[in-house]
XYZ file of C-alpha atoms in Angstrom:
616
model
C -1.729 -5.938 211.461
C -2.094 -6.236 207.682
C -1.575 -9.387 205.640
C 1.969 -8.440 204.601
C 2.939 -7.982 208.219
C 1.432 -11.366 209.010
C 3.476 -13.055 206.334
C 6.753 -11.577 207.571
C 5.981 -12.038 211.230
C 8.102 -14.753 212.751
C 5.849 -17.031 214.796
C 6.882 -17.898 218.273
C 8.007 -21.478 218.869
C 5.397 -23.746 220.344
C 5.998 -24.404 224.010
C 6.048 -28.143 224.411
C 5.844 -29.461 227.985
C 8.217 -32.256 228.938
C 6.823 -35.694 228.213
C 6.256 -38.351 230.815
C 7.692 -41.840 230.457
C 4.268 -43.150 229.509
C 3.928 -40.533 226.766
C 7.386 -41.378 225.421
C 6.556 -45.075 225.384
C 3.249 -44.412 223.637
C 4.954 -42.179 221.061
C 7.653 -44.771 220.408
C 5.026 -47.499 220.079
C 3.005 -45.349 217.654
C 6.102 -44.592 215.556
C 6.970 -48.264 215.429
C 3.406 -49.153 214.421
C 3.300 -46.574 211.601
C 6.661 -47.741 210.246
C 5.508 -51.364 210.345
C 2.332 -50.524 208.468
C 4.251 -48.609 205.811
C 6.678 -51.534 205.631
C 3.804 -53.901 204.881
C 2.866 -51.813 201.853
C 6.448 -52.031 200.623
C 6.654 -55.794 201.179
C 3.595 -56.287 198.980
C 6.021 -55.568 196.115
C 9.029 -57.303 197.652
C 10.383 -58.532 194.299
C 10.699 -54.976 192.986
C 12.020 -53.792 196.335
C 14.643 -56.557 196.356
C 15.739 -55.439 192.884
C 15.936 -51.868 194.231
C 18.215 -53.039 197.053
C 20.467 -54.837 194.560
C 20.707 -51.718 192.400
C 21.480 -49.684 195.518
C 24.316 -52.021 196.523
C 25.826 -52.083 193.035
C 25.517 -48.313 192.514
C 27.076 -47.470 195.864
C 29.802 -50.058 195.534
C 30.881 -48.507 192.240
C 30.657 -45.036 193.760
C 32.846 -46.128 196.693
C 35.512 -47.548 194.391
C 35.984 -44.158 192.711
C 37.997 -42.528 195.563
C 40.160 -45.666 195.826
C 41.310 -45.366 192.213
C 41.634 -41.594 192.611
C 44.031 -42.042 195.572
C 46.026 -44.673 193.684
C 46.405 -42.248 190.765
C 47.715 -39.534 193.156
C 50.252 -41.975 194.610
C 51.336 -42.885 191.063
C 51.845 -39.186 190.271
C 53.786 -38.437 193.472
C 56.027 -41.506 193.315
C 59.734 -40.830 194.095
C 60.906 -42.434 190.854
C 58.638 -40.183 188.812
C 55.143 -40.171 187.413
C 53.848 -43.669 186.562
C 51.657 -42.646 183.612
C 50.349 -46.156 182.734
C 49.126 -46.597 186.297
C 47.652 -43.063 186.338
C 45.655 -43.587 183.142
C 44.568 -47.042 184.240
C 43.261 -45.663 187.557
C 41.566 -42.716 185.816
C 39.841 -45.097 183.385
C 38.611 -47.342 186.190
C 37.437 -44.303 188.135
C 35.397 -43.033 185.167
C 33.857 -46.457 184.591
C 32.835 -46.650 188.256
C 31.283 -43.197 188.335
C 29.427 -43.613 185.028
C 28.171 -47.044 186.085
C 27.052 -45.675 189.456
C 25.172 -42.837 187.721
C 23.351 -45.225 185.350
C 22.391 -47.576 188.171
C 21.199 -44.630 190.299
C 18.985 -43.492 187.428
C 17.478 -46.972 187.084
C 17.003 -47.091 190.861
C 15.089 -43.803 190.845
C 12.752 -45.078 188.100
C 12.198 -48.346 189.972
C 11.427 -46.578 193.267
C 8.972 -44.310 191.459
C 7.165 -47.400 190.127
C 7.124 -48.989 193.598
C 5.865 -45.820 195.265
C 3.079 -45.368 192.706
C 1.918 -48.949 193.270
C 1.959 -48.389 197.031
C 0.080 -45.086 196.746
C -2.485 -46.696 194.452
C -3.147 -49.446 196.997
C -3.176 -46.993 199.901
C -5.614 -44.597 198.226
C -7.803 -47.515 197.112
C -7.914 -48.968 200.634
C -8.579 -45.555 202.149
C -11.516 -44.892 199.838
C -12.889 -48.387 200.392
C -12.625 -47.765 204.129
C -14.572 -44.526 203.775
C -17.403 -46.438 202.104
C -17.692 -48.679 205.178
C -17.859 -45.854 207.728
C -21.187 -44.893 209.283
C -23.022 -41.716 208.334
C -22.157 -40.314 211.765
C -18.484 -40.095 210.760
C -19.265 -37.815 207.816
C -21.630 -35.785 209.966
C -18.739 -34.972 212.325
C -15.800 -34.595 209.900
C -15.358 -31.874 207.292
C -15.377 -33.129 203.702
C -12.385 -30.911 202.880
C -10.298 -32.529 205.628
C -11.154 -36.020 204.346
C -10.251 -34.987 200.787
C -6.984 -33.530 202.110
C -6.075 -36.932 203.527
C -6.935 -38.741 200.292
C -4.919 -36.324 198.153
C -2.316 -34.231 200.002
C -1.410 -36.675 202.781
C -1.057 -39.652 200.457
C 1.003 -37.557 198.023
C 3.250 -36.553 200.930
C 3.821 -40.216 201.798
C 4.442 -40.911 198.113
C 7.173 -38.241 197.937
C 9.032 -39.856 200.836
C 8.684 -43.357 199.438
C 9.789 -42.435 195.907
C 12.617 -40.021 196.768
C 13.591 -39.988 200.409
C 13.592 -43.761 200.812
C 16.089 -44.076 197.944
C 18.401 -41.599 199.644
C 18.112 -43.420 202.969
C 18.933 -46.766 201.361
C 21.859 -45.166 199.560
C 23.038 -43.372 202.680
C 23.114 -46.482 204.851
C 25.298 -48.441 202.456
C 27.497 -45.412 201.704
C 28.149 -44.755 205.398
C 29.026 -48.383 206.127
C 31.104 -48.779 202.964
C 32.996 -45.522 203.494
C 33.692 -46.512 207.119
C 35.144 -49.850 205.966
C 37.466 -48.143 203.443
C 38.536 -45.515 205.993
C 39.366 -48.268 208.491
C 41.693 -49.854 205.950
C 43.357 -46.526 205.083
C 44.001 -45.047 208.543
C 42.587 -46.157 211.855
C 43.813 -43.080 213.837
C 41.887 -40.691 211.576
C 38.614 -42.501 212.351
C 38.906 -41.239 215.928
C 37.736 -37.853 214.622
C 34.320 -39.371 213.895
C 34.158 -40.931 217.347
C 33.591 -37.363 218.539
C 31.501 -35.805 215.757
C 29.096 -38.666 214.924
C 27.700 -39.079 218.475
C 27.294 -35.299 218.619
C 25.212 -35.382 215.423
C 23.070 -38.270 216.688
C 22.390 -36.652 220.074
C 21.476 -33.316 218.464
C 19.202 -35.011 215.878
C 17.289 -36.955 218.534
C 16.908 -33.829 220.639
C 15.456 -31.821 217.743
C 13.210 -34.732 216.658
C 11.338 -34.753 219.965
C 10.602 -31.025 219.713
C 9.782 -30.825 216.006
C 7.487 -33.830 215.514
C 4.421 -32.199 217.166
C 4.875 -29.186 214.886
C 4.492 -31.348 211.779
C 1.380 -33.004 213.224
C -0.074 -29.551 213.842
C 0.815 -28.499 210.289
C -1.115 -31.414 208.758
C -4.083 -30.763 211.029
C -4.218 -27.052 210.184
C -4.046 -27.778 206.464
C -6.965 -30.188 206.783
C -8.989 -27.538 208.638
C -8.169 -24.955 205.948
C -9.231 -27.322 203.152
C -12.441 -28.125 205.008
C -13.301 -24.445 205.377
C -12.450 -23.696 201.725
C -14.622 -26.598 200.512
C -17.523 -25.395 202.647
C -17.252 -21.798 201.426
C -16.901 -22.750 197.751
C -20.030 -24.895 198.025
C -21.964 -21.910 199.327
C -20.446 -19.289 197.006
C -23.837 -18.186 195.684
C -25.270 -17.605 199.146
C -22.135 -15.712 200.215
C -22.420 -13.330 197.287
C -26.175 -12.941 197.727
C -25.656 -11.691 201.289
C -22.535 -9.660 200.440
C -20.458 -11.593 202.958
C -17.352 -11.870 200.774
C -15.342 -9.575 203.058
C -16.197 -11.437 206.248
C -15.624 -14.835 204.650
C -12.272 -13.632 203.274
C -11.239 -12.394 206.711
C -12.117 -15.741 208.257
C -10.169 -17.510 205.527
C -7.221 -15.163 206.094
C -7.203 -16.078 209.776
C -7.225 -19.805 209.035
C -4.698 -19.311 206.246
C -2.465 -17.364 208.621
C -2.751 -20.102 211.251
C -1.832 -22.685 208.636
C 1.078 -20.533 207.420
C 2.347 -20.175 210.985
C 2.057 -23.927 211.500
C 4.012 -24.500 208.278
C 6.584 -21.900 209.310
C 7.046 -23.449 212.745
C 7.504 -26.928 211.296
C 9.814 -25.887 208.457
C 11.783 -23.299 210.446
C 12.570 -25.436 213.446
C 12.932 -28.547 211.282
C 15.341 -26.713 208.951
C 17.642 -25.876 211.867
C 18.731 -29.492 211.958
C 20.343 -29.604 208.502
C 22.765 -26.658 208.857
C 23.739 -27.706 212.400
C 24.597 -31.265 211.358
C 26.289 -29.920 208.224
C 28.512 -27.725 210.432
C 29.480 -30.713 212.592
C 30.289 -32.797 209.497
C 32.328 -30.030 207.889
C 34.193 -29.649 211.159
C 34.967 -33.364 211.120
C 36.312 -33.149 207.542
C 38.467 -30.161 208.497
C 39.890 -32.101 211.433
C 40.556 -35.085 209.148
C 42.496 -32.898 206.701
C 44.544 -31.295 209.487
C 45.308 -34.566 211.255
C 45.869 -36.357 207.945
C 48.316 -33.652 206.840
C 50.261 -34.001 210.100
C 50.458 -37.804 209.758
C 51.562 -37.461 206.126
C 54.391 -35.070 207.064
C 55.578 -37.409 209.808
C 55.380 -40.325 207.348
C 57.508 -38.440 204.788
C 60.057 -37.402 207.404
C 60.597 -41.001 208.454
C 59.344 -40.375 211.969
C 56.590 -42.920 211.285
C 57.534 -46.405 210.192
C 56.306 -47.370 206.715
C 53.361 -49.709 206.899
C 52.657 -48.769 210.508
C 49.343 -47.718 211.958
C 50.231 -44.024 211.726
C 51.811 -44.215 208.267
C 49.828 -42.650 205.400
C 50.639 -41.577 201.841
C 49.451 -38.454 200.027
C 47.051 -40.612 198.027
C 45.856 -42.178 201.279
C 45.088 -38.707 202.685
C 43.164 -37.866 199.498
C 41.295 -41.153 199.697
C 40.423 -40.660 203.352
C 39.177 -37.113 202.759
C 36.932 -38.299 199.922
C 35.610 -41.206 201.973
C 35.065 -38.939 204.954
C 32.913 -36.708 202.741
C 30.981 -39.766 201.598
C 30.667 -40.811 205.228
C 29.558 -37.399 206.492
C 27.487 -36.447 203.445
C 24.709 -39.008 203.937
C 24.448 -38.072 207.611
C 23.952 -34.471 206.569
C 21.462 -35.498 203.868
C 19.485 -37.480 206.409
C 19.359 -34.421 208.654
C 18.049 -32.363 205.732
C 15.477 -35.057 204.992
C 14.352 -35.049 208.585
C 11.599 -32.470 208.046
C 10.292 -34.414 205.054
C 10.221 -37.627 207.070
C 8.365 -35.870 209.866
C 5.855 -34.525 207.370
C 5.392 -37.960 205.808
C 5.054 -39.544 209.237
C 2.351 -37.050 210.250
C 0.548 -37.622 206.946
C 0.710 -41.405 207.426
C -0.768 -41.055 210.907
C -3.724 -39.079 209.512
C -4.256 -41.723 206.807
C -4.113 -44.609 209.254
C -6.411 -42.707 211.625
C -9.205 -43.109 209.061
C -8.271 -46.716 208.353
C -8.486 -47.435 212.084
C -11.934 -45.878 212.432
C -14.518 -48.493 213.412
C -16.724 -49.325 210.412
C -20.470 -49.219 210.499
C -21.680 -51.652 213.122
C -21.922 -55.118 211.630
C -25.297 -56.758 211.185
C -26.402 -59.087 213.909
C -25.144 -62.628 213.134
C -28.757 -63.767 213.176
C -29.903 -60.956 210.859
C -31.637 -62.136 207.698
C -32.253 -60.325 204.401
C -35.576 -58.604 203.870
C -36.958 -60.254 200.798
C -39.944 -58.565 199.171
C -41.167 -56.135 201.813
C -44.917 -55.702 202.215
C -44.387 -52.266 203.743
C -45.869 -52.410 207.247
C -43.628 -50.076 209.268
C -43.986 -49.322 212.956
C -41.982 -47.080 215.281
C -42.518 -48.075 218.918
C -41.579 -45.660 221.731
C -38.477 -44.354 219.956
C -36.020 -42.239 221.939
C -32.850 -41.039 220.248
C -30.074 -38.451 220.449
C -27.011 -37.951 218.272
C -25.034 -37.455 221.475
C -25.669 -38.725 224.982
C -25.963 -35.125 226.216
C -28.924 -34.168 224.025
C -32.003 -36.228 223.181
C -33.679 -35.344 219.865
C -36.680 -37.692 219.821
C -38.828 -38.532 222.834
C -41.097 -41.614 222.838
C -42.060 -41.448 219.148
C -44.649 -43.995 218.008
C -45.990 -44.215 214.440
C -47.705 -47.123 212.713
C -47.700 -47.107 208.899
C -49.660 -49.877 207.214
C -48.756 -51.133 203.770
C -49.623 -48.620 201.061
C -50.269 -45.755 203.465
C -48.756 -42.309 203.089
C -47.486 -40.804 206.317
C -46.652 -37.107 206.231
C -44.349 -35.713 208.922
C -44.639 -31.973 209.477
C -43.493 -29.503 212.086
C -41.064 -26.675 212.769
C -37.462 -26.841 211.615
C -35.204 -28.795 213.975
C -37.955 -30.846 215.564
C -36.534 -34.202 214.421
C -38.344 -34.991 211.161
C -35.209 -35.911 209.197
C -33.903 -37.796 212.241
C -36.899 -40.132 211.914
C -35.808 -40.866 208.332
C -32.236 -41.561 209.478
C -33.573 -44.106 211.950
C -35.853 -45.763 209.380
C -32.829 -46.282 207.095
C -30.634 -47.380 210.041
C -28.090 -44.643 209.401
C -28.297 -44.478 213.185
C -29.655 -46.942 215.729
C -32.260 -46.007 218.306
C -31.346 -45.463 221.954
C -34.668 -46.881 223.151
C -37.628 -48.495 221.488
C -37.662 -50.383 218.223
C -38.621 -50.057 214.572
C -40.216 -52.967 212.759
C -40.823 -53.705 209.079
C -43.461 -56.352 208.400
C -43.306 -57.264 212.077
C -39.531 -57.811 212.107
C -37.187 -55.657 214.184
C -34.940 -53.830 211.701
C -31.941 -54.778 213.878
C -32.669 -58.362 212.792
C -32.637 -57.365 209.108
C -29.449 -56.874 207.103
C -28.795 -53.191 206.434
C -28.237 -53.741 202.724
C -31.621 -55.387 202.177
C -33.392 -52.885 204.449
C -32.035 -49.867 202.570
C -32.752 -51.510 199.245
C -36.399 -51.773 200.297
C -36.563 -47.954 200.373
C -36.142 -45.411 197.635
C -35.497 -41.800 198.508
C -35.839 -38.310 197.084
C -34.106 -35.803 199.328
C -34.100 -32.040 199.522
C -30.363 -32.031 198.740
C -30.132 -33.533 195.278
C -27.121 -35.604 194.310
C -26.056 -36.267 190.745
C -22.720 -37.643 189.564
C -20.567 -37.123 186.489
C -22.248 -39.221 183.833
C -25.088 -39.269 181.326
C -28.684 -38.412 182.184
C -29.564 -42.063 181.542
C -26.928 -43.281 184.013
C -28.094 -40.825 186.673
C -31.730 -41.910 186.423
C -30.832 -45.609 186.271
C -28.560 -45.262 189.325
C -29.610 -47.801 191.947
C -31.664 -49.921 189.555
C -29.849 -52.895 188.084
C -30.199 -53.564 184.353
C -32.638 -50.704 183.752
C -33.672 -50.463 180.093
C -33.868 -47.293 178.033
C -37.632 -47.672 177.824
C -37.998 -47.938 181.617
C -35.827 -44.857 182.141
C -37.852 -42.863 179.616
C -41.127 -43.909 181.253
C -39.822 -42.799 184.654
C -38.705 -39.476 183.155
C -42.136 -38.940 181.593
C -43.825 -39.666 184.898
C -41.550 -37.102 186.554
C -42.378 -34.552 183.837
C -38.709 -34.224 182.813
C -38.725 -36.209 179.531
C -39.317 -33.191 177.269
C -36.477 -31.262 178.885
C -34.089 -34.223 178.533
C -34.931 -34.600 174.843
C -34.152 -30.893 174.334
C -30.581 -31.455 175.513
C -27.851 -31.774 172.820
C -27.516 -35.565 173.177
C -30.832 -36.266 174.891
C -30.532 -39.041 177.440
C -26.853 -39.442 176.494
C -26.009 -35.870 177.534
C -23.213 -35.885 180.093
C -23.916 -34.005 183.307
C -20.985 -32.329 185.003
C -20.140 -32.983 188.662
C -23.293 -32.717 190.766
C -25.203 -31.590 187.695
C -24.044 -27.971 187.825
C -24.850 -27.463 184.133
C -28.606 -27.752 184.801
C -30.923 -25.920 187.183
C -31.763 -27.033 190.725
C -35.324 -27.781 189.744
C -34.206 -29.964 186.847
C -31.813 -31.809 189.129
C -34.686 -32.424 191.527
C -36.847 -33.810 188.717
C -34.085 -36.205 187.651
C -33.810 -37.545 191.203
C -37.605 -37.929 191.263
C -37.389 -39.952 188.036
C -34.678 -42.060 189.667
C -37.038 -42.867 192.537
C -39.889 -43.674 190.158
C -37.708 -46.221 188.385
C -37.079 -48.157 191.596
C -39.358 -51.051 192.504
C -38.829 -50.550 196.243
C -41.971 -51.071 198.295
C -41.276 -48.095 200.588
C -40.673 -44.497 199.592
C -39.134 -41.554 201.467
C -39.690 -37.999 200.206
C -37.818 -35.302 202.128
C -38.894 -31.922 200.704
C -38.833 -33.608 197.298
C -40.491 -30.704 195.475
C -38.760 -27.858 197.290
C -36.806 -26.750 194.214
C -39.577 -26.653 191.630
C -42.146 -23.987 190.883
C -45.777 -24.289 191.958
C -47.052 -25.316 188.531
C -44.417 -28.024 188.145
C -45.081 -29.077 191.725
C -48.701 -29.832 190.877
C -47.632 -32.007 187.929
C -45.015 -33.760 190.055
C -47.582 -34.366 192.765
C -49.940 -35.981 190.259
C -47.119 -38.268 189.093
C -46.135 -39.046 192.665
C -49.679 -39.949 193.557
C -49.479 -42.675 190.919
C -45.986 -43.600 192.124
C -47.130 -43.904 195.748
C -49.947 -46.303 195.021
C -49.173 -49.610 196.641
C -46.140 -48.207 198.459
C -45.664 -47.173 202.053
C -44.590 -43.552 201.883
C -43.009 -41.222 204.396
C -43.221 -37.589 203.283
C -41.505 -34.653 204.951
C -42.786 -31.332 203.681
C -42.984 -27.718 204.752
C -45.482 -26.892 201.999
C -48.556 -28.314 203.650
C -50.480 -28.188 200.383
C -48.428 -31.198 199.250
C -49.537 -33.414 202.161
C -53.286 -32.759 202.225
C -54.026 -36.138 200.685
C -51.805 -38.125 203.028
C -53.508 -40.988 204.891
C -52.104 -39.661 208.142
C -50.278 -36.499 209.081
C -47.889 -36.650 212.053
C -47.213 -33.295 213.665
C -43.929 -33.025 215.569
C -42.865 -30.332 218.017
C -39.751 -30.409 220.159
C -38.964 -34.011 219.285
C -42.386 -35.366 220.259
C -45.605 -36.122 218.387
C -48.306 -33.660 219.384
C -50.971 -34.450 216.787
C -51.871 -37.278 214.377
C -54.675 -37.657 211.892
C -55.890 -36.830 208.407
C -55.866 -33.295 207.073
C -59.577 -32.829 207.749
C -59.310 -34.272 211.252
C -56.425 -32.006 212.176
C -58.111 -28.942 210.708
C -61.220 -29.713 212.704
C -59.115 -30.176 215.822
C -57.941 -26.573 215.525
C -54.514 -27.250 216.971
C -50.964 -26.450 215.862
C -51.431 -28.020 212.400
C -54.474 -25.937 211.545
C -52.698 -22.763 212.622
C -49.626 -23.744 210.582
C -51.755 -24.586 207.536
C -53.796 -21.392 207.700
C -50.666 -19.264 208.160
C -49.361 -20.471 204.785
C -52.444 -19.164 202.991
C -53.080 -15.927 204.878
């Protein structure tokens, strides 16, 4: 099946099994909770919302008076003694004033609701981002960045659309329905019986469709998040994709996800859109019945068969009034049915937003935890066992003792747990068994903020932000001076390159530093680490993106940087760890060898074979 056939193919409706009472109760409770939480955002701006309600009441009241004056004008025209022109013109004038006033107030209401919705969205997006900053690293390891971005942007914008537009229509509809019903009751009570049949039919049908369509909108939001996550991942690796000529395969995979998302959208919109026309048909039927029954009552009233002023008596103007009010009564019901799909979409988006807000934050520090003041740098890992999941253990009984000022190199095959050790040192994760101490204190008894501040890191994956070179190097160091930044850059052998840039240290780097090479990005992050006064240093493949000649210069600078600091170095180029005080060799999540370079070479074990293989 080609792509065109996919786009025109009508997806089959999702088969939804009947829900149990417990599921219905849970769904109702969840709906109530989401609405309450959205209501709290609105009540934060209750003054503006109160003004919006007042404008709604005034606008709709004026709009409801229009048919009244219109009917009076018709009665004045059809009077037996002739046309009462003064009354006609008076009613027409009042009708115009009401409609113009209603239009002006509606315009002001729309502007006000836009302001309210933007304030709410600002607070919601701010709280969502702040929540993301409190989540543990494990959350980002298990959730696609594109899906998270989709919630920050698309889902919040979806909620915004409902708050700024749909909420206004709902507020208007409620008052219009009640007001029109009150006027119709005064005009003719028998004609209201028509709505006793059609309104319950609309309500029953709407509730029936709501139960079947809501899951489709949840699926639509989920599929869009998955599509965004995949797109973000592929765009990040565009160079690798082209290098391996995998554009066709990647495009096919995207097409499949895109098609799934399209089908999810189609299901939600198609089956949600059925509601509007069906309710519109019921409402039009009710208006037709009103006109027929109203015409019959009018003829009987004119023939004298119905006593003037009686319950069944109605004038021609009264029929016209009732028909107009019946349209105002039925119209909002139809509008609400048409808005149903948008409400479902907004509700699904709100659930995805609140799902992040309800995520448990990073585990709080122990109440007895104290800050780590100036760390000496004695670090010890005692019998550490750890796995990212309970089903698979990554590290098995790891023990390493690093004294202050020592350099510990961790080497071994890919996937053996080297980076996991770093994650545990920084308390991105907590150990399953064993303990890690810094200066004799269990790191669980140290506040995370002070522990992480005691380390500085240079990782294999560089990270730069949109800002000047100076700001990127000074990142993480409070009140860094220009002189300090320049000294760090010189030590990292990047000063001459920076000065060759158009604005030197004031040159603005684009997002993630894409306007400079990978090696230059790596050198800037090295300079950032050199600027820090942390007593412990972590280098994870820190020179992987520089050439051999630059690597030698960087190594010389790092040797000066490492003096007096406890350093943990992960490297695949074993030439960079020859001078380490101790080399820890890891295989399969366990330590198989420890010692200096000379000791391990003399031992003739895995390390010596690995080292020799790099120079054969």
